[in-house]
Tab-separated table of C-alpha atoms and ligand atoms in Angstrom:
chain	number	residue	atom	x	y	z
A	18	UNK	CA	32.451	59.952	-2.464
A	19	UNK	CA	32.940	57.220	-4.766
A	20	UNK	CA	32.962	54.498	-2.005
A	21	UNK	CA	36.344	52.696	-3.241
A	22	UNK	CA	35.220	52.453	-7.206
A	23	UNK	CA	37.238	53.829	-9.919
A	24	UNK	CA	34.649	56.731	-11.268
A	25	UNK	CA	31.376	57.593	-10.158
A	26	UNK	CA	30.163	56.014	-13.381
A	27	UNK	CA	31.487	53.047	-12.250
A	28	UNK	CA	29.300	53.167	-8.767
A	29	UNK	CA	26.306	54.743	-10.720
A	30	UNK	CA	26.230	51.810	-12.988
A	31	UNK	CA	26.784	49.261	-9.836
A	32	UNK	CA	23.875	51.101	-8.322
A	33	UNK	CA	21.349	50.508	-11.339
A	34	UNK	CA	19.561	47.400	-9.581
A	35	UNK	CA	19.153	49.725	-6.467
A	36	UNK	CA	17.871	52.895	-8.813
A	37	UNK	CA	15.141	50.313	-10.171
A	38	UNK	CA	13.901	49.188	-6.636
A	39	UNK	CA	13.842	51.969	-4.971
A	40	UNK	CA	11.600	53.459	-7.875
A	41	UNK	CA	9.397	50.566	-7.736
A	42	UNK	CA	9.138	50.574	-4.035
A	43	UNK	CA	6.324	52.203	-2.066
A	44	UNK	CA	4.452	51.991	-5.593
A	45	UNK	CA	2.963	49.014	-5.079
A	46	UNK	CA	-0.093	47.699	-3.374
A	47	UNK	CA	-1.967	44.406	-3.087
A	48	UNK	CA	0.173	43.730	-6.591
A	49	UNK	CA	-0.974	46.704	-8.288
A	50	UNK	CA	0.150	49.586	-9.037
A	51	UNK	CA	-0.333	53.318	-6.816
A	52	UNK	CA	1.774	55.884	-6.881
A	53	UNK	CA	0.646	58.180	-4.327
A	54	UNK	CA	2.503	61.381	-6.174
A	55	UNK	CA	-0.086	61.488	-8.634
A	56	UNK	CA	-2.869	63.135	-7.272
A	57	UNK	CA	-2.673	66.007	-9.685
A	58	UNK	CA	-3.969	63.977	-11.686
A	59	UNK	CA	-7.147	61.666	-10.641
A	60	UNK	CA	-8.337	58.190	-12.168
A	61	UNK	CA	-11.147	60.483	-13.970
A	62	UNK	CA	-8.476	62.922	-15.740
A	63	UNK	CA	-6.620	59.876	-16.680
A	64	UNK	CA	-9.577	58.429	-18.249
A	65	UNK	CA	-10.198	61.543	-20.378
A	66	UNK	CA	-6.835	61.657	-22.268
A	67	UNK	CA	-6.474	60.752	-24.980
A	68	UNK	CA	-2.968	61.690	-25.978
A	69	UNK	CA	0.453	61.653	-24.949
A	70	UNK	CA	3.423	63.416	-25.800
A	71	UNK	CA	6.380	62.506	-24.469
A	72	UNK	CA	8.868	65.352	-23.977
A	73	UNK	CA	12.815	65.298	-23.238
A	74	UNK	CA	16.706	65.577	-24.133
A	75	UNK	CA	19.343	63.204	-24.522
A	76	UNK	CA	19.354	59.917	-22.777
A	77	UNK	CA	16.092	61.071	-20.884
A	78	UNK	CA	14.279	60.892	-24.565
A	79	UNK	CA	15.749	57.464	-25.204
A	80	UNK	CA	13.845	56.569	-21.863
A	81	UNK	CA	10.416	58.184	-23.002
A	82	UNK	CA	10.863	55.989	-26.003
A	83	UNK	CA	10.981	52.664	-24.171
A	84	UNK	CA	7.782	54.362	-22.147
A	85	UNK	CA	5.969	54.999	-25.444
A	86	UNK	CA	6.235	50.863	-26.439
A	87	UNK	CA	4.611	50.124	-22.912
A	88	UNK	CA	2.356	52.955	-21.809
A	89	UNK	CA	0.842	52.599	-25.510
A	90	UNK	CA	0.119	48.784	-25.539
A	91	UNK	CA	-1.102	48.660	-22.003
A	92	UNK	CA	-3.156	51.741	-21.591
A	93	UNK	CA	-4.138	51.993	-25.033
A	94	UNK	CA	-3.344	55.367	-25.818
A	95	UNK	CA	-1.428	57.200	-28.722
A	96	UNK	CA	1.738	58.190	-27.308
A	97	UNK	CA	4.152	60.131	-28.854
A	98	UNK	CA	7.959	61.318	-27.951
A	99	UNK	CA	9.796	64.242	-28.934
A	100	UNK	CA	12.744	65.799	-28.125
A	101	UNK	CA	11.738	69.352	-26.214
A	102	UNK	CA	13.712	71.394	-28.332
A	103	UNK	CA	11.248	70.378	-30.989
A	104	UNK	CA	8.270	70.372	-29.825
A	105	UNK	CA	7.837	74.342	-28.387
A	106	UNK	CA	8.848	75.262	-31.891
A	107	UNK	CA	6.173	73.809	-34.399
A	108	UNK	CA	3.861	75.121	-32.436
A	109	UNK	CA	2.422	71.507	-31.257
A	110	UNK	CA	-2.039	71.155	-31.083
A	111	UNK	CA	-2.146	70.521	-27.519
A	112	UNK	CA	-5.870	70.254	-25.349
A	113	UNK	CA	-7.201	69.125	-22.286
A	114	UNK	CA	-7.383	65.408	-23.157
A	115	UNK	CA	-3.406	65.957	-23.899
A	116	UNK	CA	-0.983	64.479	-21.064
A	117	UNK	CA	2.598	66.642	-21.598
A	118	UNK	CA	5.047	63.805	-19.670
A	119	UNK	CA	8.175	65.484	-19.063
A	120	UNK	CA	11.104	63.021	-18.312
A	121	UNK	CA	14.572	65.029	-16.728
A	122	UNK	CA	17.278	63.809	-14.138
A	123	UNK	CA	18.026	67.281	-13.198
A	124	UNK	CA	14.931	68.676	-13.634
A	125	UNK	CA	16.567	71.729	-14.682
A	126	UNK	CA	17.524	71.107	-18.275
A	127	UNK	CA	16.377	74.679	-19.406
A	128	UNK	CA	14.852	73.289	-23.123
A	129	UNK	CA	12.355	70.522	-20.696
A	130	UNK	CA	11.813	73.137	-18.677
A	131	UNK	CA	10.672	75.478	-21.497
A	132	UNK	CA	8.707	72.792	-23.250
A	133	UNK	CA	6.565	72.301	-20.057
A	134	UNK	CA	5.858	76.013	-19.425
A	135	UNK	CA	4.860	76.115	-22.933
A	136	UNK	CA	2.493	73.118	-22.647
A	137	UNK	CA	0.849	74.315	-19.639
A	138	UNK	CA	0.347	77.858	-20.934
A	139	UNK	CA	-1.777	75.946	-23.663
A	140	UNK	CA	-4.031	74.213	-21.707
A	141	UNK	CA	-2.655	70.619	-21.846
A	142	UNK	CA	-2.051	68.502	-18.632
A	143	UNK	CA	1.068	68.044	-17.276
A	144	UNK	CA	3.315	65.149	-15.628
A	145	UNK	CA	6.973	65.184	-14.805
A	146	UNK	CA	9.300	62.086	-14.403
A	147	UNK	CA	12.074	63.828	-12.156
A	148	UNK	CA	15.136	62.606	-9.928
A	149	UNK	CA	15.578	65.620	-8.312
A	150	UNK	CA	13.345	66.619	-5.379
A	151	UNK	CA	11.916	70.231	-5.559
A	152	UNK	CA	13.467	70.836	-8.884
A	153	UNK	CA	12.137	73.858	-11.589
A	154	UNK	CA	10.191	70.914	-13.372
A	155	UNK	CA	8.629	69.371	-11.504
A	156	UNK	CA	7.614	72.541	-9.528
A	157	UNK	CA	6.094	73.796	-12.713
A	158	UNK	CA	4.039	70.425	-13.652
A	159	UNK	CA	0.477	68.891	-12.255
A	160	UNK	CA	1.901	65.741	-10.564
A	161	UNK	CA	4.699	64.427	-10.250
A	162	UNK	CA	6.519	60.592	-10.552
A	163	UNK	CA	9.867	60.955	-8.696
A	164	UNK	CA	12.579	58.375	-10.041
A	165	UNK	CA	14.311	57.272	-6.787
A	166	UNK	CA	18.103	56.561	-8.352
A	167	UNK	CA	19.729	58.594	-5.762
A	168	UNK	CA	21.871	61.595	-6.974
A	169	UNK	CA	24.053	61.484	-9.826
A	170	UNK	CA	27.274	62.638	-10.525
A	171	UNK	CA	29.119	61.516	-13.726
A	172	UNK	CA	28.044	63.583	-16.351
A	173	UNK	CA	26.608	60.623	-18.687
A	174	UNK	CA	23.369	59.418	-17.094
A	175	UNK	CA	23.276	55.571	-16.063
A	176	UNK	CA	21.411	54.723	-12.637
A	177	UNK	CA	18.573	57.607	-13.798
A	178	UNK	CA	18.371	56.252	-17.189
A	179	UNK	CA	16.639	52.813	-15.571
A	180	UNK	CA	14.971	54.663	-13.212
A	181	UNK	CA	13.575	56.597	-15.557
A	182	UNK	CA	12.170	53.614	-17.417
A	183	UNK	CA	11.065	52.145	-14.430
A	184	UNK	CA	8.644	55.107	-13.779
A	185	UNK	CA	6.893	55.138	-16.994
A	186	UNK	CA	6.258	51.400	-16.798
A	187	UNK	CA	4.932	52.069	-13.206
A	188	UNK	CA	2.491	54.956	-14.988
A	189	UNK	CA	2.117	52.721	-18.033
A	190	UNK	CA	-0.141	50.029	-15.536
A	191	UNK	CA	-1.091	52.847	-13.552
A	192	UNK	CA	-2.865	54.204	-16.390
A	193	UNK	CA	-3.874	50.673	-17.928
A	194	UNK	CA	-5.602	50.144	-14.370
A	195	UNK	CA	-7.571	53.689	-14.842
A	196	UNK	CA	-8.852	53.011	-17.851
A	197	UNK	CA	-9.136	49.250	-17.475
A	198	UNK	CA	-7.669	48.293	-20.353
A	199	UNK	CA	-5.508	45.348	-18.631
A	200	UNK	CA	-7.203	42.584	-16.704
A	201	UNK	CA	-6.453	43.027	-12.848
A	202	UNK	CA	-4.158	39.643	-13.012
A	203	UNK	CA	-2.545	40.961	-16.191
A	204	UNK	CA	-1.031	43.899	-14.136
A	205	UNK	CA	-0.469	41.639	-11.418
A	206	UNK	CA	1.825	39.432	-13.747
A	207	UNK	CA	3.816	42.590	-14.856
A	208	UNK	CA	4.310	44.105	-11.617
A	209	UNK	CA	5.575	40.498	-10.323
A	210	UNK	CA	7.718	40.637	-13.208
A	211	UNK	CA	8.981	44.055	-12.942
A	212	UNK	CA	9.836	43.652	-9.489
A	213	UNK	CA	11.923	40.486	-10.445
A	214	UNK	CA	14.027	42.882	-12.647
A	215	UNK	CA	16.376	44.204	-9.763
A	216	UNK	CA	17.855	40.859	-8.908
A	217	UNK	CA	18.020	40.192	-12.404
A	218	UNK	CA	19.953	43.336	-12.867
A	219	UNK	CA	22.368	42.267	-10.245
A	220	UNK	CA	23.027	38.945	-12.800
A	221	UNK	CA	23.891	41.335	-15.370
A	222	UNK	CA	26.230	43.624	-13.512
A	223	UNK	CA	28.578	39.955	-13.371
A	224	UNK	CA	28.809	40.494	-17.285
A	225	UNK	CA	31.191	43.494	-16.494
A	226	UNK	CA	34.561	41.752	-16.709
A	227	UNK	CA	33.958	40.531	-19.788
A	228	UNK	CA	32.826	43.762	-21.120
A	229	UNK	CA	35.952	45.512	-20.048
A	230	UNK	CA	38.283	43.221	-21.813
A	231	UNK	CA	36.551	43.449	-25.096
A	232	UNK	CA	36.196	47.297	-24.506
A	233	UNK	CA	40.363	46.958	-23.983
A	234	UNK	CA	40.400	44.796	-27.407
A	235	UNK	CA	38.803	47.667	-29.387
A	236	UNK	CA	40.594	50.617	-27.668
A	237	UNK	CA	41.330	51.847	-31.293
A	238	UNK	CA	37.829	51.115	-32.935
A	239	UNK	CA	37.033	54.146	-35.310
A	240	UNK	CA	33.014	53.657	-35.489
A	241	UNK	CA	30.601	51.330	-33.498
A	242	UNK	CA	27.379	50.716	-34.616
A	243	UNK	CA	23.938	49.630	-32.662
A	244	UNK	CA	21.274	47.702	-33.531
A	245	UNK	CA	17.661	46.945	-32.203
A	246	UNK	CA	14.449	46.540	-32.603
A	247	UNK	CA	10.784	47.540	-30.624
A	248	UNK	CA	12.158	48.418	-27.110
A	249	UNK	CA	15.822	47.353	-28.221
A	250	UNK	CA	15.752	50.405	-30.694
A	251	UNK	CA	16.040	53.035	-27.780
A	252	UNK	CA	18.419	50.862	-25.842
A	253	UNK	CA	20.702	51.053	-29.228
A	254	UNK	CA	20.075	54.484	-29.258
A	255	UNK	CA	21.513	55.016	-26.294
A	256	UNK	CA	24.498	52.131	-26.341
A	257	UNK	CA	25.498	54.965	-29.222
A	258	UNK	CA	25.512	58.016	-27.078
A	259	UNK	CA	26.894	56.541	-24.220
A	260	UNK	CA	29.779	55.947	-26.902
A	261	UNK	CA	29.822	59.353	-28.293
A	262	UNK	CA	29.937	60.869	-25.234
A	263	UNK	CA	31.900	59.314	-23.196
A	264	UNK	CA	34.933	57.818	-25.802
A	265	UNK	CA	34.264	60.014	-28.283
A	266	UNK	CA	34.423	58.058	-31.534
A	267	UNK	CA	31.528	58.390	-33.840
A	268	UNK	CA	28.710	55.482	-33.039
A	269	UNK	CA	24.822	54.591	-34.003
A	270	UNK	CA	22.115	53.504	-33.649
A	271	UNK	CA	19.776	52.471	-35.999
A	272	UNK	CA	16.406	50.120	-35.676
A	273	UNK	CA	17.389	46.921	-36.859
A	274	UNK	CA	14.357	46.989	-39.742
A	275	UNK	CA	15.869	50.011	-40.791
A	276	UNK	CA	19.347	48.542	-41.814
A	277	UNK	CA	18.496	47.482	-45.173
A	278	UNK	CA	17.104	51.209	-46.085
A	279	UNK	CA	20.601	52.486	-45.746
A	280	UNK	CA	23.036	51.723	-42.827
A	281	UNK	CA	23.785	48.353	-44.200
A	282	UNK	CA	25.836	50.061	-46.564
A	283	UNK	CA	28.005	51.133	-43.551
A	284	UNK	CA	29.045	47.408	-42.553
A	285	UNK	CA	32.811	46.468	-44.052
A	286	UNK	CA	35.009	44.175	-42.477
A	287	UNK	CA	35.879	44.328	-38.950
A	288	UNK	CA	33.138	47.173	-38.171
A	289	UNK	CA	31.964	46.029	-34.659
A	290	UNK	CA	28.029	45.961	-34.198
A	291	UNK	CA	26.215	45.474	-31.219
A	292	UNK	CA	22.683	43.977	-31.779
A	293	UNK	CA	20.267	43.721	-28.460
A	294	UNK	CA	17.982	41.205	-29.773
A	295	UNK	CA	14.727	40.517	-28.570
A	296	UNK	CA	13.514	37.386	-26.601
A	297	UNK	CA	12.713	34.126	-29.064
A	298	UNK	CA	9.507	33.905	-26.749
A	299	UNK	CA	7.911	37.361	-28.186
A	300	UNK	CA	5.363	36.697	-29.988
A	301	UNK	CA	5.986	39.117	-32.766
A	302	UNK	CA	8.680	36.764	-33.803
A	303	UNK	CA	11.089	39.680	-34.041
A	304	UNK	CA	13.982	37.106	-32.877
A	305	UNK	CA	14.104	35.293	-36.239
A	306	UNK	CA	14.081	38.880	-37.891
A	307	UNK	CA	16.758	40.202	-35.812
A	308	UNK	CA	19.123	36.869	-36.368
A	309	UNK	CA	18.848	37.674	-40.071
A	310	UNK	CA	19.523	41.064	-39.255
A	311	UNK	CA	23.160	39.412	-37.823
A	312	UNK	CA	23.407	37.025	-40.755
A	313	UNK	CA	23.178	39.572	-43.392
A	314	UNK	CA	25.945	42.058	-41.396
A	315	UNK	CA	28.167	38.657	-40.192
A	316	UNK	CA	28.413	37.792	-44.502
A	317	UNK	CA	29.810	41.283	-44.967
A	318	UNK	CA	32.599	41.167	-41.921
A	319	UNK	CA	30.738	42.937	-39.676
A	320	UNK	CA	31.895	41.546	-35.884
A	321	UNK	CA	29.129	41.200	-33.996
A	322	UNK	CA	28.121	41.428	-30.141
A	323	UNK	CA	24.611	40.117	-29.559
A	324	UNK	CA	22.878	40.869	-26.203
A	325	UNK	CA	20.727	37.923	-26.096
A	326	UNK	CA	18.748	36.188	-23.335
A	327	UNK	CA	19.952	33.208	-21.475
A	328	UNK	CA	19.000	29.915	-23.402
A	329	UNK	CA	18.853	31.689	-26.814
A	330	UNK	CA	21.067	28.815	-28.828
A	331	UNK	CA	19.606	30.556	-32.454
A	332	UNK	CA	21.759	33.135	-32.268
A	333	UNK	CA	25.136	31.458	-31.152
A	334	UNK	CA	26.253	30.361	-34.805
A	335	UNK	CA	25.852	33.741	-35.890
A	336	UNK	CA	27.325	36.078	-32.999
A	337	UNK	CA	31.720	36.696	-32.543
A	338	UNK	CA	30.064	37.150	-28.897
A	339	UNK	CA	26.936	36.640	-26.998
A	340	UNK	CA	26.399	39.148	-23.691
A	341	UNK	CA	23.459	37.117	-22.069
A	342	UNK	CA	20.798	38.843	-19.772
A	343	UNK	CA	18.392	36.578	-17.734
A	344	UNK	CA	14.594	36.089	-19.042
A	345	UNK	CA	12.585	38.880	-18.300
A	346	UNK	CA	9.082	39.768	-19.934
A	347	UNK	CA	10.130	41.676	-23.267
A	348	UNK	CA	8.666	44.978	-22.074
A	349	UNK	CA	11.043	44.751	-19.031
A	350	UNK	CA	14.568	43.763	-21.454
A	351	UNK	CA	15.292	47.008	-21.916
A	352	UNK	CA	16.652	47.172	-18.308
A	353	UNK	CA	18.621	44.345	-18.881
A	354	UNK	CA	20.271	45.161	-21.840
A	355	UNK	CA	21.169	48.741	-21.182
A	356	UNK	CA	24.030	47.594	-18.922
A	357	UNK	CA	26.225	46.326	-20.767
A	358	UNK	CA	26.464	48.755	-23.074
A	359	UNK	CA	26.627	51.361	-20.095
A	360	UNK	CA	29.587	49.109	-19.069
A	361	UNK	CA	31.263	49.300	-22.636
A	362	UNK	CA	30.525	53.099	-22.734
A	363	UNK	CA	32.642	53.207	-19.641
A	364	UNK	CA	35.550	50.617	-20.468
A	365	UNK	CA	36.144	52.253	-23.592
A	366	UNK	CA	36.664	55.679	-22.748
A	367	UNK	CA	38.851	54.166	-19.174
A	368	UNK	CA	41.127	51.823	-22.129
A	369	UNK	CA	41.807	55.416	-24.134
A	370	UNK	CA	42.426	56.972	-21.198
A	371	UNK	CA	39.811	59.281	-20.865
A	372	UNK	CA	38.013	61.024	-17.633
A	373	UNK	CA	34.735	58.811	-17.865
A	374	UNK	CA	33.338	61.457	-15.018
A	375	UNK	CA	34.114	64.262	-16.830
A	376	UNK	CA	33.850	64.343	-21.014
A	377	UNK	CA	34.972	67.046	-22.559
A	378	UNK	CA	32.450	69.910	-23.691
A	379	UNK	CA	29.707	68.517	-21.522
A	380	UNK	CA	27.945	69.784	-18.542
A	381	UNK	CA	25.552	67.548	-15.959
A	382	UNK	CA	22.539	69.939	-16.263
A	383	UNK	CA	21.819	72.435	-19.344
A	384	UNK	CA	20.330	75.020	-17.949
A	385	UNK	CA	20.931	76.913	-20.928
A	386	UNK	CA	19.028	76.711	-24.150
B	429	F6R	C1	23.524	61.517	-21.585
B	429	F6R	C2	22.989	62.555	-20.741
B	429	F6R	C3	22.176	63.659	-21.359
B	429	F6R	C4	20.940	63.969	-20.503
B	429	F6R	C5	20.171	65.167	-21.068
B	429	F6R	C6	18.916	65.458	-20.267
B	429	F6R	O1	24.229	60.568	-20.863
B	429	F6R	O2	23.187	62.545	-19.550
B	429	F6R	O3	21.797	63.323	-22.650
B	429	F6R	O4	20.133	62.838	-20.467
B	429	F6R	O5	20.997	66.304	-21.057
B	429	F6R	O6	19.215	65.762	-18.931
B	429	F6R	P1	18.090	65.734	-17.832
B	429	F6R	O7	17.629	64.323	-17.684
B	429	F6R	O8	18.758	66.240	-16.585
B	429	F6R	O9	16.986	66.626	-18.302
């Protein structure tokens, strides 16, 4: 039932703040973090790995690559993501101090599902990130961290992409808390913070409207390119599939350090660019490297979109349009950001006409390798 919206997408998307809180709830105690799922895998085990691989498909990667950022500055531990496909064929050097996380809506996408066996068979630990209850993966993993988005129907993942974040931030200080590598009032700060992030999400869902009338301006765009940087590189990543997949007109991603290497030589008049960029309050003063990012696409013709948080003037001179997105702690932008380009994903494909539920050639689950 799509409850009087347009598409499912549209009520998946209007459900993200909801998808975030109910993966946060019941996870949280005296400020800290507990998620009671995990006993496969005790405070000592987490203390003696030290390595973790990410593994997943599509969007569901894009999520394990906001997790690597966090879980790897909080907890202190190498973390490394890679698409399942991948990673059961280069015969990976897996142990006992290795922590497989597998990240799947469906928990049935058959490559995930393959890539888990596979890890298990060879000895490494296992933890699945799954919005399905009693699904093949996380039946076949050691613990499990069940994203609470609620079922999903359109065929592009929104409400289970947050969620998904959302779970490996709540491992992330789960972890950091195991192996004490945050102070006790540091993960008090971020769980305040992350709890802050529904409401905040609920802001962003206003920017909508606006969305869908540029979306309507660039019904007949050709190409649409993505920029970010640190945690905005995955949300670009994904602002580009959502694209591909949904209006089907070719779109990228690229990190934003990465432009001069190459894609800059894409950017010609008119192309439209999307830039997330990152809070002027980070520290690692990746703001003033991202606005030069702009400048150097903006003196080429490039139009530019810049998702930027509220009160960031710098980047007004330099933007055709600023989408803003309250303050949040920059771990916790990604969130934010996403939206929007969920929301363009969806007006685009609606202005050409297209069944946003339904894309062509695509499936919900591939259960199929
Ligand atoms: C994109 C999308 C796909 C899935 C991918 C993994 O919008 O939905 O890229 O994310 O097929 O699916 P799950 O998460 O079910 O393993």
């Amino acid at each position: 039932d799509k409850g009087g919206w347009s598409s499912f997408m549209a009520k998946e998307i209007s459900e993200e703040p909801d998808a975030v809180a109910n993966t946060i709830r019941g996870r949280v105690v005296d400020g800290l973090v507990q998620i009671p799922e995990m006993e496969g895998l005790d405070d000592e085990t987490l203390r003696s790995i030290d390595r973790i691989l990410i593994i997943a498909c599509g969007t569901a990667a894009y999520a394990g690559m906001v997790g690597k950022y966090a879980i790897e500055q909080w907890a202190r531990i190498p973390v490394d993501v890679e698409l399942a496909h991948e990673f059961r064929y280069r015969e990976p050097v897996l142990s006992p101090n290795t922590l497989v996380v597998s990240i799947s809506q469906s928990g049935e996408t058959m490559d995930t599902l393959m890539a888990v066996k596979y890890a298990r068979e060879r000895g490494a630990r296992t933890l699945s990130i799954c919005n399905t209850q009693g699904a093949t993966i996380p039946r076949e993993s050691d613990a499990i961290v069940y994203t609470h988005a609620g079922p999903e129907v359109a065929v592009a993942s929104t409400k289970a992409f947050v969620a998904q974040i959302t779970a490996c931030y709540l491992f992330g200080l789960q972890l950091a808390q195991a192996r004490e590598t945050l102070s006790t009032d540091a993960v008090r700060a971020l769980v305040a913070d992350l709890q802050k992030v529904p409401d905040q999400l609920r802001e962003v869902l206003k920017s909508g409207d606006r969305i869908a009338e540029l979306a309507h301006w660039m019904a007949d765009t050709r190409s649409v390119l993505f920029l970010g940087r640190h945690v905005g590189y995955p949300i670009a990543l994904e602002g580009a599939l959502k694209l591909k997949e949904l209006a089907y007109i070719h779109a990228e991603g690229f990190a934003a350090g990465e432009l001069k290497h190459g894609p800059i030589a894409l950017i010609e008049p008119g192309q439209i660019v999307f830039v997330i960029v990152p809070s002027p309050r980070d520290e690692r003063s990746l703001h003033a490297k991202v606005v030069s990012n702009i400048q150097e696409i903006r003196a080429r013709g490039a139009r530019v979109i810049a998702i930027a948080e509220a009160g960031d003037v710098a980047v007004l001179p330099h933007a055709d349009e600023v989408i803003r997105i309250p303050l949040a702690s920059p771990f916790f932008e990604p969130l934010l950001a996403v939206v929007p380009l969920h929301f363009f994903g969806m007006e685009l494909a609606a202005a050409k006409g297209l069944d946003v539920d339904q894309p062509r050639n695509l499936a919900k689950s591939v259960t199929v390798e």
